[in-house]
Amino acid sequence: MKLDSKVPEGPIKDKWTNYKNKIDLVNPANKRNIDIIVVGTGLAGGSAAATLAELGYNVKAFAYQDSPRRAHSIAAQGGINASKNYMGDGDSDYRLFYDTVKGGDYRSREANVYRLAEVSTNIIDQCVAQGVPFARDYGGLLDNRSFGGVLVSRTFYAKGQTGQQLLLGAYSAMNRQIARGKITMYNRHEMLDVVKIGGKARGIIARDLVTGELERHSAHAVVIATGGYGNVYFLSTNAMGSNVTAAWKIHKKGAFFANPCFTQIHPTCIPRSGDYQSKLTLMSESLRNDGRIWVPNKLEDAKAIREGKLKPTQLKEEDRDYFLERRYPAFGNLVPRDVASRAAKERCDAGFGVNKTGEAVYLDFASAIERYGKTQAKIQGIDNASKEKITELGEKIIEEKYGNLFQMYEKIVDENPYKTPMMIYPATHYTMGGVWVDYNLMTTVEGLYCIGEANFSDHGANRLGASALMQGLADGYFVLPYTIGDYLSKDIRTGTIPTDGPEFEQAEKEAKQQLEFFVNNKGTHSVDYYHKKLGKIMWDKVGMARNEKGLKEAIKEIQEIRDDFWKNVRVPGGIHELNPELEKAGRVADFLELGELFAKDALERNESCGGHFREEYQTPEGEALRDDKNYAYVAAWEYTGKPSEAILHKENLEFKDIELKTRSYK
């Protein structure tokens, strides 16, 4: 099979407009006869469901949570990008496009990224109209702040809870359609398989997580919006329920999986505290606007801090190494996430880590507090303000900007970050890889779409901060409603898809057999036992730094864990009841297959780019060394029965509007 990205012809700035002008449409009367299934109701799925229903389609929306409000999108903190140029600092659609492609280390499809930049401004207008309470400046205009990898301020935000506020906007739009009967909402339901009829996606098998009942649902098209697969590492900043199951099930039914090894390690997370932790907590990248990252200059000082003999506030400025400012003077603490994460790991590996495990660096706000305090003292006409007064005034400004994040940190770590620097360390956060889609957001299965973090399309090998919310809402509000209409225009005479055919029968039977296996297999180990073992292998050998030896070992070890899982896993309880362990079993089974493909993809890609860092391929300064001659492509994997036997398909990436060159943030 040859991959066809279906990118329209013409200049990049005209592609999306010309595409919309020429697609086939479905008239309002016919939309009433067409059903669409949307799996996942976060920002991508929620916005898509609301918009499709507003257009007149009949939408069935599925969420494993008890409400769409609990989707993991709610955890996004820092903001959402848009090229409004409200700050007058030179931003534009092209600059957002360029920054995103460069930030992704030139491993994304140009046309998709430009479209994303083009519709970004519409997202802000849409969300303001919904009542999303974006931060505003003193004059009442929408405020912006900076994020990593850019030289402008284009990030709109709602304190440190932007995802929550945006999700409430999408949720309110969904509720309007639920009340009108255009969205049928299936809470506490998990998709277990997709159903294909005549090669087209025509429905899903879902399990009612409360009763355990298997259900058949049909539609003329199926949209997957189930987020990323970061929990393959066990410890991540993702919600503990976040999983790859929907994406992996469609992969096994013919949807190619692209670039699984492109995973983002976020530099500012609260460090791991012990072996019995179940998840990690993100500290927003927005903190790097005002926080300065450092470690002690001397090994003996780092050792004294680890042993509790020295406090970070006791170190003089000349005894501190602000290593990002030292290595990357142009961008300083606001370098992209992959660059900042590797730099922090390098310092900790060299022995300069500052917590008991040696896996933490400092994020310090003392300079910002002093700077803001002095400014406020001048504004308030306080001459010769005392150091205490300056600190008081500065802390108030920091609290206004980041108060909920500081509160969260203090509750978890039991230290006051206003008085002592935060400790942070990189953690798995986001997955740039995902289901392969074309320009229309359709997978390699006809009628099966994938949007948001679940697909691979826009971020290349590294996502810039505040771009996940942008992509999710762009796909759901402004892209999919056009592209899916073009496909559905051929289905206006199809009629309702029956669910009593052999395809539904077979899919339900296979899902039921797996559930019965889990509850009847009287093994000796819990699901978490295997998930933790997988996560440790992934972090140690397929994490921030990878090499050929470690990847080959990882593949072998994952295969062994998977074999043992199917022999010795134990799942308590039954099928026909609320059974969280049974839910986890299915999800971990999929992670155990994905983990192998992930390592295989990393082994295949003999270069370093973005979040994929192969130790064999680096510059003398320790930066990523790309191989554009041999690896400027999307690796799209076809399932053939086993991850080890997956077939690689290449979508070659062409750069006509941006010069392909080595990233530099110095």
XYZ file of C-alpha atoms in Angstrom:
666
model
C 0.000 0.000 0.000
C 1.308 3.460 -0.940
C 0.741 6.291 1.516
C -1.145 9.232 0.019
C -1.139 12.334 2.187
C -3.730 13.998 -0.108
C -2.098 17.405 0.349
C -3.717 19.903 -2.083
C -1.676 21.516 -4.837
C -0.759 25.199 -4.896
C 1.045 27.682 -2.645
C 1.019 26.694 1.013
C -0.889 29.813 2.100
C -3.725 28.984 -0.335
C -3.973 25.192 0.143
C -6.613 25.150 2.897
C -8.765 27.896 1.346
C -8.713 26.272 -2.106
C -9.430 22.878 -0.535
C -12.520 24.201 1.259
C -13.727 25.889 -1.918
C -13.705 22.651 -3.905
C -14.896 19.903 -1.516
C -18.295 18.261 -1.748
C -20.818 19.284 0.907
C -23.785 17.621 2.611
C -26.975 19.675 2.687
C -28.788 20.217 6.027
C -31.608 17.778 5.266
C -29.171 14.970 4.476
C -27.034 15.638 7.558
C -30.023 14.586 9.672
C -29.689 11.076 8.207
C -25.976 10.620 8.871
C -24.488 9.209 12.096
C -20.972 9.880 13.383
C -19.263 8.194 16.342
C -16.730 10.259 18.321
C -14.592 8.283 20.776
C -13.046 10.519 23.419
C -14.453 13.830 24.636
C -11.419 15.905 25.553
C -10.636 19.110 23.678
C -10.366 17.412 20.270
C -13.283 15.009 20.673
C -15.508 17.414 22.591
C -15.042 20.251 20.090
C -15.573 17.855 17.166
C -18.738 16.340 18.660
C -20.213 19.773 19.433
C -19.380 21.195 15.989
C -20.593 18.177 14.021
C -23.857 18.153 15.980
C -24.254 21.912 15.461
C -23.926 21.267 11.728
C -26.820 18.795 11.942
C -25.188 15.349 12.054
C -26.314 12.759 14.600
C -23.387 12.255 16.955
C -22.719 9.439 19.415
C -19.956 10.464 21.841
C -18.107 8.015 24.103
C -16.042 8.705 27.243
C -14.658 6.255 29.796
C -14.982 8.933 32.491
C -18.284 9.764 34.209
C -18.355 13.128 32.375
C -16.543 14.787 29.461
C -15.373 17.336 32.029
C -12.935 14.749 33.385
C -10.995 14.292 30.142
C -7.231 14.656 30.605
C -7.331 17.909 28.596
C -8.432 19.445 31.890
C -4.872 19.035 33.218
C -3.284 21.379 30.646
C -1.884 24.348 32.491
C 0.120 26.900 30.582
C -1.838 28.137 27.578
C -2.787 27.923 23.912
C -0.866 29.429 20.989
C -2.352 31.659 18.305
C -0.741 34.063 15.847
C -2.893 37.085 16.754
C 0.156 39.365 17.212
C -1.678 41.260 19.942
C 1.680 42.128 21.516
C 2.913 43.756 18.307
C 6.149 41.791 18.496
C 6.279 40.543 14.922
C 4.149 37.402 15.085
C 2.336 36.031 12.032
C 0.845 32.819 10.648
C 4.144 32.143 8.908
C 6.183 32.666 12.076
C 3.947 30.283 14.039
C 4.237 27.782 11.186
C 8.037 28.183 11.076
C 8.452 27.902 14.856
C 6.312 24.739 14.955
C 8.192 23.001 12.118
C 11.570 24.035 13.533
C 10.524 23.071 17.080
C 9.512 19.645 15.723
C 13.039 19.295 14.304
C 11.767 19.253 10.716
C 9.887 15.978 10.982
C 6.315 17.189 10.355
C 4.204 17.701 7.251
C 4.411 21.329 6.131
C 0.848 21.648 4.809
C -0.781 20.413 8.018
C 1.313 22.721 10.186
C 0.560 25.794 8.080
C -3.163 25.035 8.267
C -2.833 24.753 12.039
C -1.212 28.194 12.222
C -3.838 29.609 9.863
C -6.850 28.529 11.945
C -5.209 29.261 15.321
C -6.632 32.781 15.458
C -10.174 31.464 14.928
C -9.804 29.287 18.034
C -9.299 32.292 20.300
C -12.362 34.064 18.861
C -14.434 30.904 19.292
C -13.358 30.396 22.899
C -13.836 34.035 23.903
C -17.354 33.845 22.450
C -17.965 30.769 24.624
C -16.915 32.744 27.689
C -13.493 31.201 28.316
C -11.906 33.577 30.882
C -8.543 34.221 29.251
C -6.166 36.459 31.202
C -6.358 40.142 30.322
C -3.973 43.029 30.770
C -4.606 46.187 32.783
C -6.601 47.738 29.908
C -8.843 44.696 29.496
C -7.252 43.307 26.332
C -6.319 39.637 26.046
C -2.863 39.040 27.489
C -0.084 36.836 26.085
C 3.039 35.202 27.484
C 6.003 33.360 25.988
C 6.649 29.652 25.758
C 9.699 27.636 24.779
C 11.245 27.690 21.329
C 9.883 31.073 20.201
C 10.966 34.708 20.305
C 7.451 36.225 20.527
C 4.604 36.182 23.065
C 1.685 34.316 21.485
C 0.337 32.145 24.283
C -3.163 32.924 25.580
C -3.807 31.580 29.061
C -6.223 31.340 31.979
C -3.883 31.443 34.968
C -2.433 27.904 35.294
C -5.649 26.120 34.326
C -6.077 26.879 30.612
C -7.031 23.320 29.683
C -9.813 23.244 32.244
C -11.326 26.503 31.027
C -11.105 25.505 27.348
C -12.655 22.124 28.128
C -15.527 23.798 29.953
C -16.108 25.835 26.794
C -16.220 22.723 24.616
C -18.321 20.929 27.227
C -20.879 23.744 27.272
C -21.097 23.536 23.469
C -21.605 19.769 23.789
C -24.296 20.206 26.440
C -26.270 22.473 24.125
C -26.325 19.677 21.550
C -27.026 16.954 24.125
C -30.076 18.934 25.232
C -31.232 19.200 21.601
C -30.830 15.466 21.100
C -28.114 15.825 18.444
C -25.432 14.267 20.679
C -26.140 10.990 22.447
C -23.608 10.873 25.289
C -22.260 7.503 26.471
C -20.368 8.162 29.715
C -18.494 5.298 31.432
C -18.130 3.459 28.112
C -14.860 2.170 26.660
C -14.299 1.347 23.007
C -12.885 -2.167 22.626
C -12.796 -2.456 18.832
C -13.704 -0.789 15.573
C -16.006 -2.544 13.100
C -15.230 -2.497 9.382
C -17.797 -3.346 6.716
C -16.627 -3.488 3.122
C -13.325 -1.928 4.129
C -14.984 1.105 5.731
C -15.251 1.968 9.426
C -18.922 1.530 10.259
C -19.085 1.292 14.039
C -17.516 0.205 17.299
C -17.849 -2.337 20.069
C -18.059 -0.577 23.436
C -18.248 -1.857 27.002
C -20.493 -0.252 29.594
C -17.972 0.049 32.424
C -20.682 0.054 35.097
C -22.669 -3.037 34.038
C -19.951 -4.751 31.977
C -22.363 -5.162 29.046
C -20.919 -5.175 25.517
C -22.730 -2.899 23.071
C -22.746 -2.505 19.280
C -22.882 1.017 17.849
C -22.986 1.816 14.143
C -22.265 5.016 12.210
C -21.267 6.239 8.783
C -17.886 7.410 10.100
C -15.850 6.913 13.267
C -13.616 9.574 14.855
C -10.912 8.598 17.368
C -9.913 11.381 19.780
C -8.522 9.422 22.717
C -5.266 11.250 23.439
C -1.714 9.988 23.705
C 0.080 6.876 24.913
C 2.514 8.355 27.465
C 1.367 5.873 30.101
C 3.363 3.191 28.305
C 6.065 4.485 30.711
C 3.774 3.777 33.714
C 4.945 6.991 35.387
C 3.905 10.054 33.401
C 2.070 13.332 33.823
C -0.980 11.758 32.145
C -4.107 10.804 34.044
C -3.792 7.207 35.226
C -6.655 6.134 32.977
C -5.109 7.576 29.809
C -4.402 4.714 27.412
C -3.661 3.666 23.856
C -6.425 1.062 23.502
C -8.699 2.790 20.967
C -5.728 3.866 18.814
C -4.108 0.427 19.080
C -7.329 -1.432 18.211
C -7.743 0.580 15.019
C -4.047 -0.002 14.268
C -4.702 -3.747 14.428
C -7.636 -3.268 12.031
C -5.540 -1.523 9.374
C -4.754 2.019 10.529
C -1.011 2.687 10.283
C 0.757 3.877 13.441
C 3.262 6.661 12.789
C 6.474 7.652 14.579
C 5.729 5.902 17.903
C 9.222 6.752 19.188
C 8.520 10.505 19.035
C 7.591 11.065 22.675
C 7.964 14.246 24.666
C 9.764 14.353 27.979
C 8.660 17.573 29.723
C 11.490 19.348 31.592
C 9.476 20.857 34.459
C 7.774 18.152 36.500
C 7.845 17.400 40.204
C 10.575 14.740 40.672
C 9.804 11.113 41.488
C 9.756 10.541 45.236
C 9.933 6.748 45.492
C 9.212 3.332 44.015
C 5.528 3.278 44.965
C 4.429 6.381 43.104
C 1.579 5.973 40.616
C 1.927 9.166 38.531
C 3.909 12.375 38.149
C 2.785 16.003 38.295
C 3.481 18.652 35.684
C 4.673 22.136 36.536
C 3.663 24.363 33.625
C 6.233 25.483 31.074
C 4.885 29.002 31.630
C 6.930 29.004 34.855
C 10.050 29.223 32.700
C 9.013 32.795 31.786
C 10.023 33.894 35.272
C 11.823 30.923 36.807
C 15.552 30.405 36.236
C 16.889 26.838 36.084
C 20.146 26.089 37.862
C 22.309 23.565 39.704
C 25.320 24.142 41.970
C 28.594 24.927 40.237
C 30.548 22.594 42.492
C 30.012 18.874 43.016
C 30.668 19.221 46.746
C 27.813 21.761 47.041
C 25.437 19.446 45.167
C 26.402 16.594 47.486
C 25.880 18.778 50.577
C 22.408 19.787 49.340
C 21.481 16.135 48.706
C 22.599 15.247 52.228
C 20.627 18.113 53.767
C 23.740 19.936 54.997
C 23.263 22.954 52.710
C 20.216 24.917 51.547
C 19.939 26.282 47.983
C 19.250 29.785 49.321
C 22.664 29.721 51.010
C 24.514 29.462 47.684
C 25.872 32.700 46.245
C 25.190 33.657 42.622
C 28.752 32.808 41.549
C 28.291 29.290 42.959
C 25.259 28.597 40.754
C 25.243 27.280 37.189
C 22.285 28.637 35.190
C 23.066 26.027 32.585
C 20.331 26.819 30.037
C 21.270 30.503 30.025
C 24.915 29.487 29.698
C 24.409 27.041 26.833
C 21.599 28.794 24.932
C 21.960 32.563 25.448
C 19.453 33.562 22.723
C 16.552 31.573 24.210
C 17.835 30.998 27.738
C 15.323 29.195 29.962
C 12.765 29.173 27.129
C 14.458 26.630 24.857
C 12.181 23.833 23.527
C 11.252 21.002 25.858
C 13.498 18.323 24.378
C 16.538 20.598 24.625
C 15.790 21.638 28.220
C 15.108 18.046 29.308
C 18.355 16.675 27.905
C 20.331 19.542 29.457
C 18.808 18.812 32.889
C 19.540 15.085 32.516
C 23.137 15.834 31.516
C 23.720 17.906 34.668
C 22.135 15.267 36.912
C 24.075 12.435 35.243
C 27.250 14.447 35.901
C 26.458 14.442 39.620
C 24.900 17.899 40.075
C 21.353 16.715 40.900
C 19.885 18.325 44.018
C 17.324 15.962 45.576
C 17.952 12.742 47.492
C 17.838 10.603 44.338
C 20.107 13.027 42.454
C 17.387 13.531 39.828
C 16.327 17.159 40.192
C 17.415 20.683 39.272
C 16.199 24.006 40.664
C 13.600 26.354 39.193
C 14.158 29.612 41.036
C 11.841 32.653 41.182
C 13.936 34.914 43.432
C 15.091 37.142 40.544
C 11.535 37.544 39.198
C 10.150 38.322 42.659
C 12.781 41.031 43.116
C 12.219 42.431 39.607
C 8.427 42.595 39.932
C 8.720 43.946 43.478
C 10.913 46.874 42.423
C 8.549 47.698 39.543
C 5.518 47.625 41.851
C 7.295 49.810 44.405
C 7.889 52.446 41.705
C 4.285 52.204 40.476
C 3.023 52.659 44.029
C 5.384 55.588 44.670
C 7.352 53.824 47.398
C 10.830 55.347 47.514
C 13.702 53.385 49.045
C 11.493 50.333 49.575
C 12.914 47.778 51.988
C 13.970 44.337 50.809
C 11.035 42.848 52.726
C 8.558 45.206 51.012
C 10.011 44.470 47.575
C 9.704 40.724 48.255
C 6.113 41.125 49.455
C 5.103 43.092 46.361
C 6.926 40.716 44.019
C 5.378 37.618 45.553
C 1.906 39.085 44.990
C 2.584 39.415 41.256
C 3.953 35.860 41.058
C 0.885 34.624 42.950
C -1.444 36.363 40.475
C 0.335 34.689 37.555
C 1.079 31.223 38.924
C -0.691 30.950 42.287
C -2.473 27.637 41.689
C 0.753 26.021 40.444
C 2.694 27.178 43.499
C -0.087 25.905 45.752
C -0.057 22.509 44.023
C 3.724 22.264 44.378
C 3.614 23.114 48.094
C 0.909 20.514 48.766
C 2.917 17.760 47.049
C 6.470 18.638 48.133
C 5.746 20.453 51.435
C 8.081 23.312 50.587
C 7.167 26.953 49.943
C 8.351 27.802 46.390
C 8.112 31.533 47.104
C 10.902 31.123 49.686
C 12.983 28.242 48.313
C 13.519 27.182 44.675
C 11.256 24.506 43.172
C 12.842 21.139 42.385
C 11.994 19.826 38.931
C 13.008 16.931 36.685
C 11.917 15.747 33.209
C 8.986 13.325 32.889
C 6.970 11.729 30.097
C 4.253 14.167 29.103
C 3.030 14.025 25.485
C 3.288 11.831 22.400
C 3.966 13.393 19.024
C 3.643 9.991 17.384
C 0.233 8.421 16.862
C -2.133 7.122 14.236
C -1.097 8.153 10.714
C -3.591 10.480 9.021
C -3.695 12.271 5.690
C -4.489 15.965 5.119
C -8.173 15.156 5.733
C -7.324 13.603 9.144
C -8.440 10.210 7.786
C -6.424 7.123 8.674
C -5.501 4.384 6.209
C -8.964 2.896 6.906
C -11.715 4.573 4.911
C -14.199 6.465 7.070
C -11.967 6.240 10.152
C -10.614 9.581 11.382
C -8.153 10.407 14.139
C -7.739 13.846 15.717
C -5.829 15.622 18.481
C -2.941 13.993 20.325
C -4.061 10.551 19.125
C -2.768 11.313 15.605
C 0.775 12.109 14.520
C 0.224 15.027 12.240
C 1.475 18.408 13.400
C 4.355 18.354 15.872
C 7.099 16.316 14.225
C 9.675 15.016 16.701
C 8.995 17.608 19.430
C 5.909 19.640 20.316
C 6.327 23.250 21.349
C 4.605 24.298 24.553
C 0.961 25.465 24.291
C 0.512 23.782 20.893
C -1.398 20.692 22.077
C -4.518 22.685 22.951
C -4.154 24.534 19.660
C -4.047 21.325 17.632
C -6.892 19.618 19.504
C -9.276 22.537 19.055
C -8.130 23.249 15.485
C -8.877 19.647 14.495
C -12.226 19.552 16.282
C -13.684 22.986 15.607
C -12.230 23.968 12.245
C -10.670 21.096 10.265
C -12.561 17.827 10.740
C -16.048 19.353 10.179
C -14.950 20.268 6.640
C -12.962 17.173 5.733
C -15.453 14.615 7.080
C -18.277 16.298 5.152
C -16.453 15.691 1.886
C -16.308 11.963 2.704
C -19.885 11.710 3.996
C -21.290 13.392 0.895
C -21.063 9.931 -0.737
C -23.124 8.376 2.081
C -26.349 10.363 1.834
C -28.258 7.384 0.386
C -26.680 4.684 2.562
C -29.290 4.720 5.333
C -28.801 3.483 8.885
C -26.010 0.925 9.291
C -27.437 -2.298 10.839
C -25.549 -3.855 13.790
C -26.678 -7.466 13.298
C -24.222 -8.333 10.528
C -21.321 -10.817 10.746
C -18.735 -8.032 11.127
C -20.326 -6.757 14.343
C -20.862 -10.340 15.505
C -17.187 -11.223 15.038
C -15.850 -8.038 16.642
C -18.063 -8.476 19.702
C -17.080 -12.133 19.990
C -13.350 -11.300 19.987
C -13.803 -8.561 22.593
C -15.798 -10.924 24.806
C -13.188 -13.676 24.511
C -10.432 -11.374 25.749
C -12.505 -10.229 28.731
C -13.331 -13.846 29.628
C -9.675 -14.807 29.378
C -8.631 -12.147 31.866
C -11.172 -13.033 34.569
C -10.641 -16.786 34.134
C -6.826 -16.740 34.010
C -5.799 -17.594 37.559
C -2.303 -16.155 37.440
C -0.064 -14.901 40.230
C 0.692 -11.264 39.345
C -1.425 -8.105 39.225
C -1.808 -5.942 36.119
C 0.245 -3.161 37.756
C 3.117 -5.615 38.312
C 3.513 -5.922 34.536
C 2.807 -2.264 33.830
C 5.570 -1.164 36.229
C 8.045 -3.617 34.704
C 7.240 -2.335 31.229
C 7.533 1.269 32.385
C 10.978 0.736 33.897
C 12.291 -0.819 30.672
C 10.801 2.011 28.616
C 12.287 4.741 30.844
C 15.722 3.129 31.191
C 16.213 2.034 27.572
C 13.671 3.922 25.419
C 13.533 7.157 27.417
C 15.365 10.477 27.108
C 18.457 8.816 25.648
C 18.531 5.640 23.563
C 21.170 3.473 21.936
C 21.226 0.399 19.710
C 22.248 -2.020 22.469
C 19.606 -0.797 24.898
C 16.835 -0.797 22.283
C 17.571 -4.385 21.252
C 17.533 -5.399 24.907
C 14.258 -3.538 25.429
C 12.566 -5.330 22.541
C 13.625 -8.736 23.890
C 12.631 -7.891 27.478
C 9.223 -6.491 26.454
C 8.508 -9.681 24.496
C 9.359 -11.736 27.587
C 7.153 -9.609 29.850
C 4.290 -9.866 27.363
C 4.575 -13.662 27.199
C 4.560 -13.837 30.995
C 1.603 -11.420 31.177
C -0.608 -13.706 29.084
C 0.373 -16.711 31.230
C 0.399 -15.274 34.734
C -1.736 -12.136 34.970
C -4.447 -12.233 37.606
C -7.592 -10.091 37.325
C -9.966 -10.227 40.307
C -13.735 -9.773 39.978
C -16.030 -10.531 37.078
C -17.068 -9.161 33.695
C -20.613 -8.053 34.488
C -19.760 -5.435 37.077
C -17.671 -2.321 37.612
C -14.149 -3.773 37.458
C -11.248 -1.286 37.179
C -8.666 -4.102 37.186
C -10.310 -5.645 34.136
C -10.211 -2.268 32.373
C -6.501 -1.939 33.211
C -5.743 -5.454 31.954
C -6.935 -4.662 28.441
C -5.069 -1.373 28.399
C -1.790 -2.849 29.625
C -2.087 -5.689 27.093
C -2.090 -3.007 24.384
C 0.793 -1.093 25.996
C 2.851 -4.303 25.962
C 2.457 -4.490 22.183
C 2.912 -0.770 21.600
C 6.086 -0.730 23.730
C 7.760 -3.182 21.379
C 6.783 -1.221 18.254
C 7.967 1.953 20.004
C 11.427 0.445 20.591
C 11.513 -1.019 17.074
C 10.758 2.412 15.595
C 13.497 4.009 17.721
C 15.954 1.319 16.614
C 15.058 1.820 12.965
C 15.625 5.603 13.090
C 19.418 5.963 13.088
C 19.488 9.666 13.856
C 18.681 12.031 16.688
C 15.826 14.485 16.237
C 13.616 16.267 18.753
C 12.472 13.927 21.506
C 14.201 10.943 19.849
C 17.814 11.087 21.010
C 20.136 8.300 19.910
C 23.426 8.527 21.825
C 25.349 7.383 18.752
C 24.126 10.404 16.771
C 25.025 13.656 18.506
C 27.244 16.661 17.866
C 30.449 17.231 19.871
C 28.411 19.663 22.040
C 25.859 16.928 22.816
C 23.077 18.268 20.561
C 20.810 16.113 18.369
C 22.380 15.126 15.037
C 19.759 14.647 12.308
C 20.225 12.681 9.098
C 18.030 14.470 6.574
C 19.350 12.434 3.656
C 18.090 9.120 5.014
C 15.417 9.913 7.624
C 13.387 12.920 6.470
C 10.246 10.799 6.464
C 7.274 9.767 8.567
C 7.623 6.136 9.671
C 4.131 4.624 9.329
C 3.881 1.052 10.615
C 1.405 -1.531 9.320
C 0.230 -4.252 11.715
C 0.628 -7.806 10.414
C 0.033 -9.916 13.529
C 3.001 -9.112 15.790
C 4.792 -5.830 16.571
C 8.083 -7.489 15.579
C 6.678 -8.182 12.097
C 5.227 -4.703 11.475
C 5.884 -3.377 7.973
C 7.429 0.085 7.604
C 5.888 2.522 5.113
C 7.588 5.858 4.506
C 5.929 9.186 3.795
C 8.768 11.347 2.524
C 8.680 14.877 3.901
C 9.182 17.755 1.488
C 10.227 21.215 2.642
C 9.331 23.795 0.018
C 8.519 26.760 2.257
C 11.075 26.313 5.027
C 14.788 25.696 4.620
C 15.795 22.324 6.051
C 18.652 23.124 8.434
C 20.093 22.262 11.839
C 18.105 23.688 14.748
C 19.934 26.238 16.840
C 18.698 27.995 19.966
C 22.037 29.581 20.808
